[in-house]
Amino acid sequence: MDAKIEEISDGVYMIDPCLFDSMGYIALYFITQPKRILFDVGPSVTAERVIHAIEGLGYKGEQIDYLFVSHVHVEHSGGISKIASWASNAKIIVSPASVRHLTDPSKMYQAYTSSYGRFASLIGDYQPLSQSSMPRVVSTLSELPLGDRRSRIIQCVGHAHHQVCLQLDGSLLGADILSTQFRINDQLLPTSTPPSFNYPKYTEDLDTALALNLDRLMVSHYGAFDNPTEIITKALDSLKWLRHQVESLLKEGLLADEVADTLLKGLNCTPPVDNEYAQIKAKLSLIGFINGVIKVRSEKV
Ligand SMILES: [Zn+2]
């Protein structure tokens, strides 16, 4: 199976590497002008597809300038070792807190495999970045040198404490700042998978993105949107709605797991993804969110 490529605008491509041989799980972005930037590399199992997709557009590995790793969660970055040896000249942009995971991903990979059951074996392994690639890792930049284009690397730590996003002019490559993939009663389910979801920071990230007055938002789960203000506002409203639901159910005496199961009954996925995986990921997000709400409540007392 090949990756699916869509040109979103001049020289900006969305690459869906068809994880689990289906579309809709994860979107990577490839920017060709004025520099060639691959935003997230995807998991190891689809690394060859991503390489073929970019070569099919006429670019060789040596021509890639930047590999931007938004954060080290497995579906975003597990293929870094393979992609970095192909893109042999590329600088590897990560947050300072991500660097140690690239050299030793074992702890993070273990956490993934214990949460995702049979899907863990379908996402491939996570090879550490080779020592010879380490000099290309850059973790201190606040922008990318792109000539006339305005670029900014923004810490968005609500989803994961080490997540960085990339603003290019009026576009934000927002990784997991929000997700449009799972909806419950038409409300967006946040990207709140444990353990690192931080409710107040997540809200702050969305407020920051809203204040940028963007004309495009590209997220990993899933796709590019030309109505970012609407989507971000929807995500903020959904947070309030979901928090209200969670607090009501907790007040009824339900445990976190029971609250999650009650809410999951209204789950919808867009685009439709494998039901079993969707159930696992959505439940994890809910558990992370519920724990986030409980933490905020206990800090208030
Ligand atoms: Zn993530």
Short mmCIF file of C-alpha atoms and ligand atoms in Angstrom, two decimals:
data_model
loop_
_atom_site.label_atom_id
_atom_site.label_comp_id
_atom_site.label_asym_id
_atom_site.label_seq_id
_atom_site.Cartn_x
_atom_site.Cartn_y
_atom_site.Cartn_z
CA MET A 1 0.00 0.00 0.00
CA ASP A 2 1.19 3.52 -0.80
CA ALA A 3 0.88 6.67 1.26
CA LYS A 4 -1.80 9.08 0.10
CA ILE A 5 -0.67 12.58 -0.83
CA GLU A 6 -2.80 15.66 -1.17
CA GLU A 7 -1.50 19.09 -2.19
CA ILE A 8 -3.15 21.45 0.26
CA SER A 9 -1.79 24.60 -1.31
CA ASP A 10 1.18 25.56 -3.46
CA GLY A 11 4.03 23.33 -2.41
CA VAL A 12 2.37 22.15 0.83
CA TYR A 13 1.41 18.49 0.95
CA MET A 14 -0.45 16.35 3.43
CA ILE A 15 0.89 12.82 3.52
CA ASP A 16 -1.27 10.11 5.05
CA PRO A 17 1.02 7.09 5.44
CA CYS A 18 -2.01 4.81 5.84
CA LEU A 19 -1.12 3.43 9.23
CA PHE A 20 -2.90 0.09 9.77
CA ASP A 21 -3.46 0.18 5.97
CA SER A 22 -6.24 2.71 6.33
CA MET A 23 -6.52 6.42 5.84
CA GLY A 24 -7.37 8.81 8.61
CA TYR A 25 -5.08 7.83 11.51
CA ILE A 26 -2.30 10.32 11.07
CA ALA A 27 -1.36 13.18 8.78
CA LEU A 28 2.22 14.30 8.14
CA TYR A 29 2.99 17.50 6.28
CA PHE A 30 5.66 18.20 3.68
CA ILE A 31 6.54 21.78 2.81
CA THR A 32 8.66 22.38 -0.26
CA GLN A 33 9.24 26.15 -0.28
CA PRO A 34 11.47 27.93 0.47
CA LYS A 35 13.00 24.97 2.34
CA ARG A 36 11.95 21.36 2.41
CA ILE A 37 10.45 20.52 5.77
CA LEU A 38 8.87 17.23 6.79
CA PHE A 39 6.61 17.90 9.75
CA ASP A 40 6.50 14.65 11.72
CA VAL A 41 7.95 11.49 10.29
CA GLY A 42 5.27 9.00 11.33
CA PRO A 43 5.86 5.56 12.84
CA SER A 44 8.59 3.17 11.69
CA VAL A 45 6.16 0.80 10.00
CA THR A 46 5.22 3.42 7.39
CA ALA A 47 8.66 5.08 6.98
CA GLU A 48 9.30 3.48 3.57
CA ARG A 49 5.94 4.72 2.30
CA VAL A 50 6.71 8.25 3.40
CA ILE A 51 10.09 8.10 1.66
CA HIS A 52 8.46 6.81 -1.56
CA ALA A 53 5.80 9.49 -1.39
CA ILE A 54 8.36 12.29 -1.14
CA GLU A 55 10.60 10.75 -3.79
CA GLY A 56 7.50 10.48 -5.99
CA LEU A 57 7.18 14.26 -5.74
CA GLY A 58 10.70 14.51 -7.14
CA TYR A 59 12.77 15.08 -3.99
CA LYS A 60 15.73 13.03 -2.86
CA GLY A 61 16.55 12.41 0.78
CA GLU A 62 19.62 14.65 0.62
CA GLN A 63 17.42 17.57 -0.43
CA ILE A 64 15.36 17.59 2.76
CA ASP A 65 16.38 20.53 4.96
CA TYR A 66 14.43 19.87 8.15
CA LEU A 67 12.77 16.98 9.90
CA PHE A 68 10.47 18.60 12.43
CA VAL A 69 9.48 16.23 15.24
CA SER A 70 6.52 17.80 17.01
CA HIS A 71 6.72 15.32 19.87
CA VAL A 72 8.01 11.85 20.49
CA HIS A 73 4.73 9.89 20.66
CA VAL A 74 5.19 6.75 18.60
CA GLU A 75 2.83 7.48 15.71
CA HIS A 76 4.48 10.87 15.18
CA SER A 77 8.14 9.96 15.47
CA GLY A 78 8.79 6.18 15.63
CA GLY A 79 10.29 6.27 12.12
CA ILE A 80 12.90 8.91 12.97
CA SER A 81 15.88 6.57 12.72
CA LYS A 82 14.95 5.38 9.18
CA ILE A 83 13.84 8.78 7.92
CA ALA A 84 16.89 10.55 9.36
CA SER A 85 19.28 8.17 7.59
CA TRP A 86 17.41 8.76 4.31
CA ALA A 87 17.27 12.56 4.78
CA SER A 88 20.97 12.54 5.50
CA ASN A 89 21.51 16.31 5.46
CA ALA A 90 18.39 17.35 7.34
CA LYS A 91 18.51 19.15 10.64
CA ILE A 92 16.26 17.41 13.15
CA ILE A 93 14.15 19.94 15.03
CA VAL A 94 12.77 18.85 18.41
CA SER A 95 12.08 20.40 21.80
CA PRO A 96 14.89 20.10 24.36
CA ALA A 97 12.75 17.69 26.42
CA SER A 98 12.42 15.31 23.44
CA VAL A 99 16.11 14.74 22.84
CA ARG A 100 16.63 12.06 25.49
CA HIS A 101 13.66 10.07 24.12
CA LEU A 102 15.15 10.04 20.63
CA THR A 103 18.32 8.46 21.96
CA ASP A 104 16.45 6.09 24.27
CA PRO A 105 12.80 5.65 23.27
CA SER A 106 12.38 2.43 25.27
CA LYS A 107 10.40 3.87 28.18
CA MET A 108 8.01 5.77 25.97
CA TYR A 109 7.63 2.83 23.59
CA GLN A 110 6.82 0.53 26.50
CA ALA A 111 4.09 2.90 27.69
CA TYR A 112 2.62 2.85 24.18
CA THR A 113 2.67 -0.92 23.85
CA SER A 114 1.03 -1.44 27.22
CA SER A 115 -1.83 0.93 26.29
CA TYR A 116 -2.57 -0.13 22.72
CA GLY A 117 -2.71 -3.91 22.90
CA ARG A 118 -2.48 -5.65 19.51
CA PHE A 119 -2.08 -2.33 17.67
CA ALA A 120 1.31 -1.80 19.29
CA SER A 121 2.79 -4.58 17.13
CA LEU A 122 1.24 -3.02 14.00
CA ILE A 123 2.91 0.35 14.48
CA GLY A 124 6.46 -0.99 14.22
CA ASP A 125 9.42 -0.66 16.53
CA TYR A 126 11.08 2.57 17.64
CA GLN A 127 14.77 2.53 16.87
CA PRO A 128 16.82 5.16 18.69
CA LEU A 129 18.37 7.87 16.58
CA SER A 130 21.91 6.78 15.72
CA GLN A 131 24.84 8.51 17.38
CA SER A 132 26.03 9.65 13.95
CA SER A 133 22.72 11.53 13.42
CA MET A 134 22.85 13.26 16.81
CA PRO A 135 24.93 16.25 15.65
CA ARG A 136 22.01 17.15 13.34
CA VAL A 137 19.58 17.46 16.26
CA VAL A 138 18.66 21.08 16.98
CA SER A 139 16.58 21.80 20.05
CA THR A 140 17.17 25.45 20.78
CA LEU A 141 15.68 27.33 17.85
CA SER A 142 12.71 29.67 18.22
CA GLU A 143 12.31 29.92 14.47
CA LEU A 144 13.55 28.28 11.29
CA PRO A 145 15.68 30.41 8.98
CA LEU A 146 13.34 30.57 5.98
CA GLY A 147 14.20 33.87 4.35
CA ASP A 148 11.11 35.99 3.76
CA ARG A 149 8.76 33.56 5.41
CA ARG A 150 7.80 34.21 8.98
CA SER A 151 8.36 31.10 11.06
CA ARG A 152 8.04 30.46 14.75
CA ILE A 153 8.49 27.37 16.86
CA ILE A 154 5.87 27.38 19.58
CA GLN A 155 5.84 25.24 22.72
CA CYS A 156 2.37 23.73 23.04
CA VAL A 157 2.68 21.61 26.14
CA GLY A 158 -0.93 20.78 27.06
CA HIS A 159 -0.97 17.52 25.10
CA ALA A 160 2.60 16.55 25.98
CA HIS A 161 5.13 18.55 27.97
CA HIS A 162 7.64 18.29 25.12
CA GLN A 163 5.39 19.20 22.16
CA VAL A 164 6.42 21.94 19.72
CA CYS A 165 4.36 23.34 16.84
CA LEU A 166 5.45 25.35 13.83
CA GLN A 167 3.92 28.57 12.60
CA LEU A 168 4.67 29.46 8.98
CA ASP A 169 3.19 32.83 8.05
CA GLY A 170 -0.57 32.40 8.64
CA SER A 171 -0.44 28.63 8.96
CA LEU A 172 0.04 26.60 12.10
CA LEU A 173 1.33 23.06 11.94
CA GLY A 174 -0.36 22.22 15.19
CA ALA A 175 0.39 18.49 15.70
CA ASP A 176 -1.80 17.37 18.63
CA ILE A 177 -2.88 20.81 19.82
CA LEU A 178 -6.38 19.59 19.05
CA SER A 179 -7.97 16.70 17.21
CA THR A 180 -11.03 16.55 15.01
CA GLN A 181 -10.95 12.78 14.80
CA PHE A 182 -13.18 11.73 17.67
CA ARG A 183 -16.43 13.39 18.55
CA ILE A 184 -18.80 12.69 21.38
CA ASN A 185 -22.24 14.19 20.84
CA ASP A 186 -20.61 16.30 18.12
CA GLN A 187 -18.09 17.76 20.58
CA LEU A 188 -14.38 17.36 19.81
CA LEU A 189 -12.59 14.93 22.07
CA PRO A 190 -9.29 16.49 23.20
CA THR A 191 -5.91 14.86 22.58
CA SER A 192 -5.70 14.06 26.26
CA THR A 193 -4.06 10.66 26.30
CA PRO A 194 -2.24 10.01 29.60
CA PRO A 195 0.10 10.57 31.24
CA SER A 196 1.14 14.05 30.16
CA PHE A 197 -2.16 15.83 29.42
CA ASN A 198 -2.31 19.12 31.30
CA TYR A 199 -5.78 20.63 31.27
CA PRO A 200 -4.87 24.30 31.99
CA LYS A 201 -1.95 24.23 29.54
CA TYR A 202 -4.10 22.60 26.87
CA THR A 203 -6.56 25.48 27.14
CA GLU A 204 -3.67 27.96 27.05
CA ASP A 205 -2.32 26.37 23.86
CA LEU A 206 -5.70 26.77 22.17
CA ASP A 207 -5.96 30.39 23.36
CA THR A 208 -2.46 31.05 22.00
CA ALA A 209 -3.39 29.51 18.64
CA LEU A 210 -6.61 31.53 18.52
CA ALA A 211 -4.70 34.76 19.12
CA LEU A 212 -2.47 34.06 16.11
CA ASN A 213 -5.41 34.83 13.77
CA LEU A 214 -4.44 32.00 11.50
CA ASP A 215 -5.72 31.29 8.05
CA ARG A 216 -4.85 27.62 8.13
CA LEU A 217 -4.50 24.98 10.82
CA MET A 218 -2.94 21.60 10.08
CA VAL A 219 -3.28 18.90 12.70
CA SER A 220 -2.09 15.33 12.91
CA HIS A 221 -5.48 13.83 13.67
CA TYR A 222 -6.64 14.89 11.20
CA GLY A 223 -6.16 17.23 8.30
CA ALA A 224 -5.84 20.84 7.17
CA PHE A 225 -8.51 23.43 7.89
CA ASP A 226 -9.09 26.82 6.32
CA ASN A 227 -11.39 27.87 9.16
CA PRO A 228 -8.98 27.67 12.10
CA THR A 229 -10.78 30.19 14.29
CA GLU A 230 -13.95 28.14 14.04
CA ILE A 231 -12.18 24.85 14.77
CA ILE A 232 -10.17 26.23 17.72
CA THR A 233 -13.26 27.88 19.20
CA LYS A 234 -15.09 24.58 18.80
CA ALA A 235 -12.26 22.78 20.61
CA LEU A 236 -12.43 25.28 23.50
CA ASP A 237 -16.22 24.98 23.73
CA SER A 238 -15.93 21.19 23.60
CA LEU A 239 -13.50 21.24 26.53
CA LYS A 240 -16.04 23.13 28.65
CA TRP A 241 -18.85 20.80 27.57
CA LEU A 242 -16.82 17.68 28.30
CA ARG A 243 -15.65 19.01 31.65
CA HIS A 244 -19.24 19.66 32.63
CA GLN A 245 -20.25 16.11 31.64
CA VAL A 246 -17.33 14.62 33.56
CA GLU A 247 -17.98 16.65 36.70
CA SER A 248 -21.69 15.71 36.70
CA LEU A 249 -20.88 12.01 36.37
CA LEU A 250 -18.18 12.19 39.05
CA LYS A 251 -20.69 13.87 41.38
CA GLU A 252 -23.02 10.92 40.81
CA GLY A 253 -20.25 8.79 42.33
CA LEU A 254 -18.97 7.12 39.14
CA LEU A 255 -15.30 6.14 38.97
CA ALA A 256 -13.08 7.52 36.18
CA ASP A 257 -13.37 4.30 34.18
CA GLU A 258 -17.16 4.31 34.45
CA VAL A 259 -17.35 7.97 33.47
CA ALA A 260 -15.27 7.18 30.35
CA ASP A 261 -17.47 4.20 29.40
CA THR A 262 -20.64 6.25 29.85
CA LEU A 263 -19.33 9.01 27.58
CA LEU A 264 -17.93 6.60 24.99
CA LYS A 265 -21.46 5.53 24.09
CA GLY A 266 -21.78 8.73 22.06
CA LEU A 267 -18.47 8.24 20.17
CA ASN A 268 -18.21 9.15 16.49
CA CYS A 269 -15.07 9.13 14.36
CA THR A 270 -14.23 11.36 11.42
CA PRO A 271 -12.89 10.05 9.14
CA PRO A 272 -14.12 6.60 10.13
CA VAL A 273 -11.16 4.73 11.59
CA ASP A 274 -10.89 1.17 12.77
CA ASN A 275 -13.46 0.77 15.46
CA GLU A 276 -11.33 -1.20 17.91
CA TYR A 277 -8.41 1.24 17.71
CA ALA A 278 -10.77 4.18 17.93
CA GLN A 279 -12.35 2.74 21.07
CA ILE A 280 -8.93 2.22 22.70
CA LYS A 281 -7.60 5.67 21.77
CA ALA A 282 -10.81 7.50 22.61
CA LYS A 283 -11.03 5.76 25.97
CA LEU A 284 -7.41 6.63 26.76
CA SER A 285 -8.14 10.25 25.85
CA LEU A 286 -11.16 10.26 28.12
CA ILE A 287 -9.27 8.73 31.03
CA GLY A 288 -6.51 11.33 30.55
CA PHE A 289 -9.09 14.08 30.42
CA ILE A 290 -11.00 12.85 33.48
CA ASN A 291 -7.73 12.65 35.45
CA GLY A 292 -6.92 16.17 34.24
CA VAL A 293 -10.28 17.43 35.51
CA ILE A 294 -9.82 15.65 38.86
CA LYS A 295 -6.36 17.22 39.22
CA VAL A 296 -7.65 20.73 38.51
CA ARG A 297 -10.48 20.23 41.03
CA SER A 298 -8.12 18.95 43.74
CA GLU A 299 -5.74 21.88 43.20
CA LYS A 300 -8.61 24.32 43.67
CA VAL A 301 -9.60 22.90 47.05
ZN ZN B 1 0.65 12.80 20.75
#
